[in-house]
PDB file of C-alpha atoms in Angstrom:
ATOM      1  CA  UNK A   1      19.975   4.779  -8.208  1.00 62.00           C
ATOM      2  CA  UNK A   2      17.256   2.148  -7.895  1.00 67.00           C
ATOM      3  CA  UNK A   3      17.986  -1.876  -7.287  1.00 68.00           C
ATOM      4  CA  UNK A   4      16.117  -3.383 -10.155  1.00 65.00           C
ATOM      5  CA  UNK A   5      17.385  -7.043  -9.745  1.00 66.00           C
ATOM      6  CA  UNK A   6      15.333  -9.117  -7.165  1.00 65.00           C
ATOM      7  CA  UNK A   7      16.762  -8.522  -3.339  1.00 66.00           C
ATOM      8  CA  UNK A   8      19.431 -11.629  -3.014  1.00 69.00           C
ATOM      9  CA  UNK A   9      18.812 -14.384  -0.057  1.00 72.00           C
ATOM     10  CA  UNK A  10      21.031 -13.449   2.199  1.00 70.00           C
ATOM     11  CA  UNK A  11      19.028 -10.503   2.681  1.00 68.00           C
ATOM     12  CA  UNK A  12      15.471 -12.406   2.570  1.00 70.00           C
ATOM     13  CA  UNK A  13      16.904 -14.465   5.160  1.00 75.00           C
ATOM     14  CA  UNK A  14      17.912 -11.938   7.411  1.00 73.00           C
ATOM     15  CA  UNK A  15      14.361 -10.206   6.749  1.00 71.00           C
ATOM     16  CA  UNK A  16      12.583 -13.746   7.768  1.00 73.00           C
ATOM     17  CA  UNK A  17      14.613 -13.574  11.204  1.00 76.00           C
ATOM     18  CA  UNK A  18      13.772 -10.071  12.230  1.00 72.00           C
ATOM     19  CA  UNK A  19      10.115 -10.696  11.410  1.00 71.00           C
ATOM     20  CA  UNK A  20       9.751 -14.117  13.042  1.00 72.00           C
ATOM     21  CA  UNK A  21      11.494 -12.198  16.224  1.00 74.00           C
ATOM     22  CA  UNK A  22       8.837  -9.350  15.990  1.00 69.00           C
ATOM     23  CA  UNK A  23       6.275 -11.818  15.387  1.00 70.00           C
ATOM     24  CA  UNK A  24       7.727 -13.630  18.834  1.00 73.00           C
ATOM     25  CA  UNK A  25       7.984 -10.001  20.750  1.00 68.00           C
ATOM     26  CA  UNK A  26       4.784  -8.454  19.655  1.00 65.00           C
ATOM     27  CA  UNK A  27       2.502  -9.759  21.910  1.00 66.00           C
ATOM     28  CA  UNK A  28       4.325  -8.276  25.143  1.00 66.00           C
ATOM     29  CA  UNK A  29       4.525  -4.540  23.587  1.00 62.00           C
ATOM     30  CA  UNK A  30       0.733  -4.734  22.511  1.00 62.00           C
ATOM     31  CA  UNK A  31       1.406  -3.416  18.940  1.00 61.00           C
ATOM     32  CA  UNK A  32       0.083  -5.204  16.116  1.00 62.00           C
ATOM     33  CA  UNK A  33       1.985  -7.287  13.152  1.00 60.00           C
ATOM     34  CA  UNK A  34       0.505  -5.502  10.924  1.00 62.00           C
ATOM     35  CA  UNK A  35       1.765  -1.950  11.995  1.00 60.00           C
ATOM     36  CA  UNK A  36       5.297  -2.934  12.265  1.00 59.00           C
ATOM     37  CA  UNK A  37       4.918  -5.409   8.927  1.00 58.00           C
ATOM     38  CA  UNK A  38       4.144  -2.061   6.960  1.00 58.00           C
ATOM     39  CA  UNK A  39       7.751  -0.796   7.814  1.00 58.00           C
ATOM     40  CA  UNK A  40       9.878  -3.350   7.722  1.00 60.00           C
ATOM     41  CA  UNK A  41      11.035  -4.237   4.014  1.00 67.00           C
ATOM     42  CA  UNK A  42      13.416  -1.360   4.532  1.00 69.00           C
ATOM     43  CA  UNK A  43      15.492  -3.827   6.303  1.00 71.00           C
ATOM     44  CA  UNK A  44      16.665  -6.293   3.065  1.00 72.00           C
ATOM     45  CA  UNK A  45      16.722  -3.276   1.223  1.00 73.00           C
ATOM     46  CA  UNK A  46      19.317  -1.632   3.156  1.00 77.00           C
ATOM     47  CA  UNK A  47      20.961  -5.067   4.257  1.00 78.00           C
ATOM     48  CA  UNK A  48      21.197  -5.970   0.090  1.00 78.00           C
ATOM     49  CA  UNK A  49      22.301  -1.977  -0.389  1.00 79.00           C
ATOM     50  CA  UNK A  50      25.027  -2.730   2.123  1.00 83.00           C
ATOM     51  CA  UNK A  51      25.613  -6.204   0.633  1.00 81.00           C
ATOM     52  CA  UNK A  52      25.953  -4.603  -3.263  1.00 80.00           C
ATOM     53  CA  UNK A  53      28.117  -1.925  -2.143  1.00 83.00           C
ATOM     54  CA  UNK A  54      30.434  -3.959  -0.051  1.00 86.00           C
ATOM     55  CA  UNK A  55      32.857  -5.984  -3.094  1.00 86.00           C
ATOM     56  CA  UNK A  56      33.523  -2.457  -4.259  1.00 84.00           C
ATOM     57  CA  UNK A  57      34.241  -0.786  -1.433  1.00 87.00           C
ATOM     58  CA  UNK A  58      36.656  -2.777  -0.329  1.00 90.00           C
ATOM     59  CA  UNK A  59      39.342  -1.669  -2.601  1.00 89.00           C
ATOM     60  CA  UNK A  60      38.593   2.033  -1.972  1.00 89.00           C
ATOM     61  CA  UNK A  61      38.872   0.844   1.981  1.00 91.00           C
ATOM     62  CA  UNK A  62      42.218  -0.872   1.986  1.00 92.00           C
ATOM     63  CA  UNK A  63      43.644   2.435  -0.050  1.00 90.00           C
ATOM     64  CA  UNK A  64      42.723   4.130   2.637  1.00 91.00           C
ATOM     65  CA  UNK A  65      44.443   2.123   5.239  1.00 92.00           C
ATOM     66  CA  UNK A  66      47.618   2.180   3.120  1.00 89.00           C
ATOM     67  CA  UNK A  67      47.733   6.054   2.933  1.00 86.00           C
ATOM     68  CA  UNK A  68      46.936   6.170   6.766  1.00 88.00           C
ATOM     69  CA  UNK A  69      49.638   3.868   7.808  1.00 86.00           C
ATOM     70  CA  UNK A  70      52.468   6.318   4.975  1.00 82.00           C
ATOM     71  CA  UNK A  71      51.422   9.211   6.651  1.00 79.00           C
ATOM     72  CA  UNK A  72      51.880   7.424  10.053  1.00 81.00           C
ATOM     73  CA  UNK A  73      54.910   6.316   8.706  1.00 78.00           C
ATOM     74  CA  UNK A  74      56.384   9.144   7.003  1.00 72.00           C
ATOM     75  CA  UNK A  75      55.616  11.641   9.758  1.00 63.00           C
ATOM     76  CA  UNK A  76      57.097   9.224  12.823  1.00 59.00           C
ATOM     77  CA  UNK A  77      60.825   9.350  11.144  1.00 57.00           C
ATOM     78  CA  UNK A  78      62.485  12.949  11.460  1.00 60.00           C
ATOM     79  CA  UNK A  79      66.062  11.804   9.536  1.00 60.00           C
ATOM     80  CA  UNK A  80      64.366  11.546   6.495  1.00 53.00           C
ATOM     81  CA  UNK A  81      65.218   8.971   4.060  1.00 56.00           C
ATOM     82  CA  UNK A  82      63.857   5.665   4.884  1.00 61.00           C
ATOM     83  CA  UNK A  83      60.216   7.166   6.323  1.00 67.00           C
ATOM     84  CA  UNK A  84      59.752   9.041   3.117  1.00 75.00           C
ATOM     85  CA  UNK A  85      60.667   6.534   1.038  1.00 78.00           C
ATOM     86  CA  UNK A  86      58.222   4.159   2.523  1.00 79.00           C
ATOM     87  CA  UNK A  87      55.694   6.817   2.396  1.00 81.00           C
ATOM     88  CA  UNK A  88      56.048   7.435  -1.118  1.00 83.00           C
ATOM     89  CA  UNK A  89      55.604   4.143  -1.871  1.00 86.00           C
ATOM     90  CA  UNK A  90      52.483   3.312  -0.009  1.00 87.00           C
ATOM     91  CA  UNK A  91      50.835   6.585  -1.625  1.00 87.00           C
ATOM     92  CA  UNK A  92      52.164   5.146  -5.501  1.00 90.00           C
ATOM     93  CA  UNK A  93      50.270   1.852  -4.175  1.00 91.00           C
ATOM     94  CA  UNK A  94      47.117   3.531  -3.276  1.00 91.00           C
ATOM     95  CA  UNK A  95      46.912   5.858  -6.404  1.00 90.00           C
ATOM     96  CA  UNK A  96      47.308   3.059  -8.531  1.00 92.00           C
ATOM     97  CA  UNK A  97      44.556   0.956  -6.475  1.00 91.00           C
ATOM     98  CA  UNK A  98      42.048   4.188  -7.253  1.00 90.00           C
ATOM     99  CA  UNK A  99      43.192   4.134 -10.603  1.00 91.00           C
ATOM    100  CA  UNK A 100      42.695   0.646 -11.347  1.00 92.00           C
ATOM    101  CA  UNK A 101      39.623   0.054 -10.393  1.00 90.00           C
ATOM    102  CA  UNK A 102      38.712   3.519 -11.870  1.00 88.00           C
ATOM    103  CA  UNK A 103      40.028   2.006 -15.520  1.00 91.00           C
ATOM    104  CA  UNK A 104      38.237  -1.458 -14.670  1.00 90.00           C
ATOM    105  CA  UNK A 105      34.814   0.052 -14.083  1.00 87.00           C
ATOM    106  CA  UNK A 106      34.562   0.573 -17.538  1.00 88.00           C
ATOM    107  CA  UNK A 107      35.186  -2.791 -18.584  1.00 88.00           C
ATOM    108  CA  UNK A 108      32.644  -3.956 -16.011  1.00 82.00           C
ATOM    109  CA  UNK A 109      30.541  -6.096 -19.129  1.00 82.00           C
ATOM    110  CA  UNK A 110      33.086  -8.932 -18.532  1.00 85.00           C
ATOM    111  CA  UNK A 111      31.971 -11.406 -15.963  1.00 82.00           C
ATOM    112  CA  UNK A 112      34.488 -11.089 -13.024  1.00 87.00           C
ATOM    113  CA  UNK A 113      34.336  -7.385 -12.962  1.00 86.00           C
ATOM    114  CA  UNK A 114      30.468  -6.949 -12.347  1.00 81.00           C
ATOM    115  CA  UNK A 115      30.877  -6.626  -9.177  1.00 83.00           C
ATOM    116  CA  UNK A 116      32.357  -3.480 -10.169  1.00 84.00           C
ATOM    117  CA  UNK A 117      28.529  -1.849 -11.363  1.00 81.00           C
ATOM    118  CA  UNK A 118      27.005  -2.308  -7.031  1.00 78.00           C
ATOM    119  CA  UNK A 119      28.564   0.764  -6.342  1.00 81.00           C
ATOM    120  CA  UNK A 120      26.854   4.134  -6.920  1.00 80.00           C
ATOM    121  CA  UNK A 121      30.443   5.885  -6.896  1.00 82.00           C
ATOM    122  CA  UNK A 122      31.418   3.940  -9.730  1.00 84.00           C
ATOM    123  CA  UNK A 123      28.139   4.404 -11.660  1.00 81.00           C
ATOM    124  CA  UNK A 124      28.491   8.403 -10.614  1.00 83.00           C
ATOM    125  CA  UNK A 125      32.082   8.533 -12.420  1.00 86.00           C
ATOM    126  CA  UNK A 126      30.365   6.411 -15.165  1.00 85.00           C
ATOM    127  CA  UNK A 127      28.113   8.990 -16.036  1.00 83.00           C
ATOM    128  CA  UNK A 128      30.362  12.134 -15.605  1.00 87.00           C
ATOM    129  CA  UNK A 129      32.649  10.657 -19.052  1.00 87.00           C
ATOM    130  CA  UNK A 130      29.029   9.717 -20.474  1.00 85.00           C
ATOM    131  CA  UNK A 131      29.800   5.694 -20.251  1.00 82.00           C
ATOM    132  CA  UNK A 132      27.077   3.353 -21.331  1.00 79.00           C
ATOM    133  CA  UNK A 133      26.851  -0.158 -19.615  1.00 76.00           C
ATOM    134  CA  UNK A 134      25.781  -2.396 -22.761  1.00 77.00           C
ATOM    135  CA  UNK A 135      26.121  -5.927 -21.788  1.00 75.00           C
ATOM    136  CA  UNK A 136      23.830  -8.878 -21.636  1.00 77.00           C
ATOM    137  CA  UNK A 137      21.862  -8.286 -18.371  1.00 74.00           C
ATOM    138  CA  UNK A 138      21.407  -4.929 -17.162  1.00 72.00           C
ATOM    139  CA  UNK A 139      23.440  -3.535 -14.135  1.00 73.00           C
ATOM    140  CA  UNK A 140      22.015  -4.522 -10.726  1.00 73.00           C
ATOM    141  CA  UNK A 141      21.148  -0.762 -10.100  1.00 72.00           C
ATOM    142  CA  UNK A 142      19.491   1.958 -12.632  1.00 72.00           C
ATOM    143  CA  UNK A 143      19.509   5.551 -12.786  1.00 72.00           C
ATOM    144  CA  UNK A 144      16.375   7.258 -13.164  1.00 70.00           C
ATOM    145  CA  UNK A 145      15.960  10.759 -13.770  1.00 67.00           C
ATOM    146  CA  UNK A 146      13.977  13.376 -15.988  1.00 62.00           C
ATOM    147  CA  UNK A 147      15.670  15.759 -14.904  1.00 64.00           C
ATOM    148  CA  UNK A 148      13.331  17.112 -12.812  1.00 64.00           C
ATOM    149  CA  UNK A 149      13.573  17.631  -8.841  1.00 63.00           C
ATOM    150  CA  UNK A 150      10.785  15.360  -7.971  1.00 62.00           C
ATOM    151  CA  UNK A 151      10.336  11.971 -10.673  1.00 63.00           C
ATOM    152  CA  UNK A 152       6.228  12.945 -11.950  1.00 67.00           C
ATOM    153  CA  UNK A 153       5.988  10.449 -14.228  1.00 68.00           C
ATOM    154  CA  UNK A 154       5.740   7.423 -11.318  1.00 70.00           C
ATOM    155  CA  UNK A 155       8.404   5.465 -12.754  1.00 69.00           C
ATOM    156  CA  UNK A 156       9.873   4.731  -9.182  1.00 68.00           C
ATOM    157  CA  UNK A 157       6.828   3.169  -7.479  1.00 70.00           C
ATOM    158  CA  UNK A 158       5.851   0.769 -10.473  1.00 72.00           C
ATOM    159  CA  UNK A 159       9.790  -0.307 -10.898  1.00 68.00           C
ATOM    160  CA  UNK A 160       9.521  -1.031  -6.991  1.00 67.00           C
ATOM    161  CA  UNK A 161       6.255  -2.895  -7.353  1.00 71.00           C
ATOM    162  CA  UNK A 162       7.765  -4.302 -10.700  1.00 65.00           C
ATOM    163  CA  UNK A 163       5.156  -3.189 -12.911  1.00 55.00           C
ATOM    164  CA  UNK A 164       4.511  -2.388 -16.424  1.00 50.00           C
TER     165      UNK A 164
END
């Protein structure tokens, strides 16, 4: 998957800090700006990775919790009823999180659910029922593939430089 939208600027900003601190730090290590400058975009483009990824996560993340805490729950209680109920319920909850957001994925064209299309995981089940994103402006990330191991045709190094 390839970002394909501009990096945001909370991530620019965060970028500017790290080199003006390098810029500030460089002088006592003896290396050069130009040596470190060379390797340092990969900061904003994890930091905006992170930042895309986080909205969706977050539902995936509190399911979690809730089927941690019923299997704290249900195991703790060896009488039965009141455990496993409670259990039982907090897995329902946490299916029908997955689910949702599963079923809303696909209706990801609408406005508040774009948030939705930041997450690889939701592309990936996307593409395994053959879904097409058509909507007015593209998702923020792409796939790219033809189909080979390694991309030939240099598609991924003009799309970073946004080329033509």
């Amino acid at each position: 998957f390839m970002r394909i939208i501009p990096d945001g600027p909370m991530s620019m900003r965060v970028e500017g800090r790290i080199a003006h601190t390098l810029e500030r730090e460089l002088p006592r290590t003896g290396a050069s700006l130009d040596d470190i400058w060379d390797h340092q975009h990969w900061i904003s483009r994890w930091l905006q990775g992170f930042l895309d990824r986080l909205p969706a996560a977050c539902p995936f993340f509190v399911g979690h919790v809730m089927l941690l805490v019923g299997a704290t729950i249900g195991g703790t209680n060896t009488e039965g009823a009141p455990a496993c109920e409670s259990y039982r319920v907090l897995v329902w909850l946490s299916l029908c999180m997955y689910m949702a957001v599963a079923v809303l994925s696909f209706f990801a064209y609408l406005k508040p659910l774009q948030w939705l299309m930041g997450s690889p995981m939701i592309q990936q089940l996307q593409m395994l029922f053959m879904h097409r994103y058509i909507a007015a402006h593209p998702p923020p990330y792409l796939y790219i593939s033809d189909g080979g191991l390694i991309e030939p045709l240099g598609l991924f190094p003009l799309l970073r430089r946004r080329l033509s």
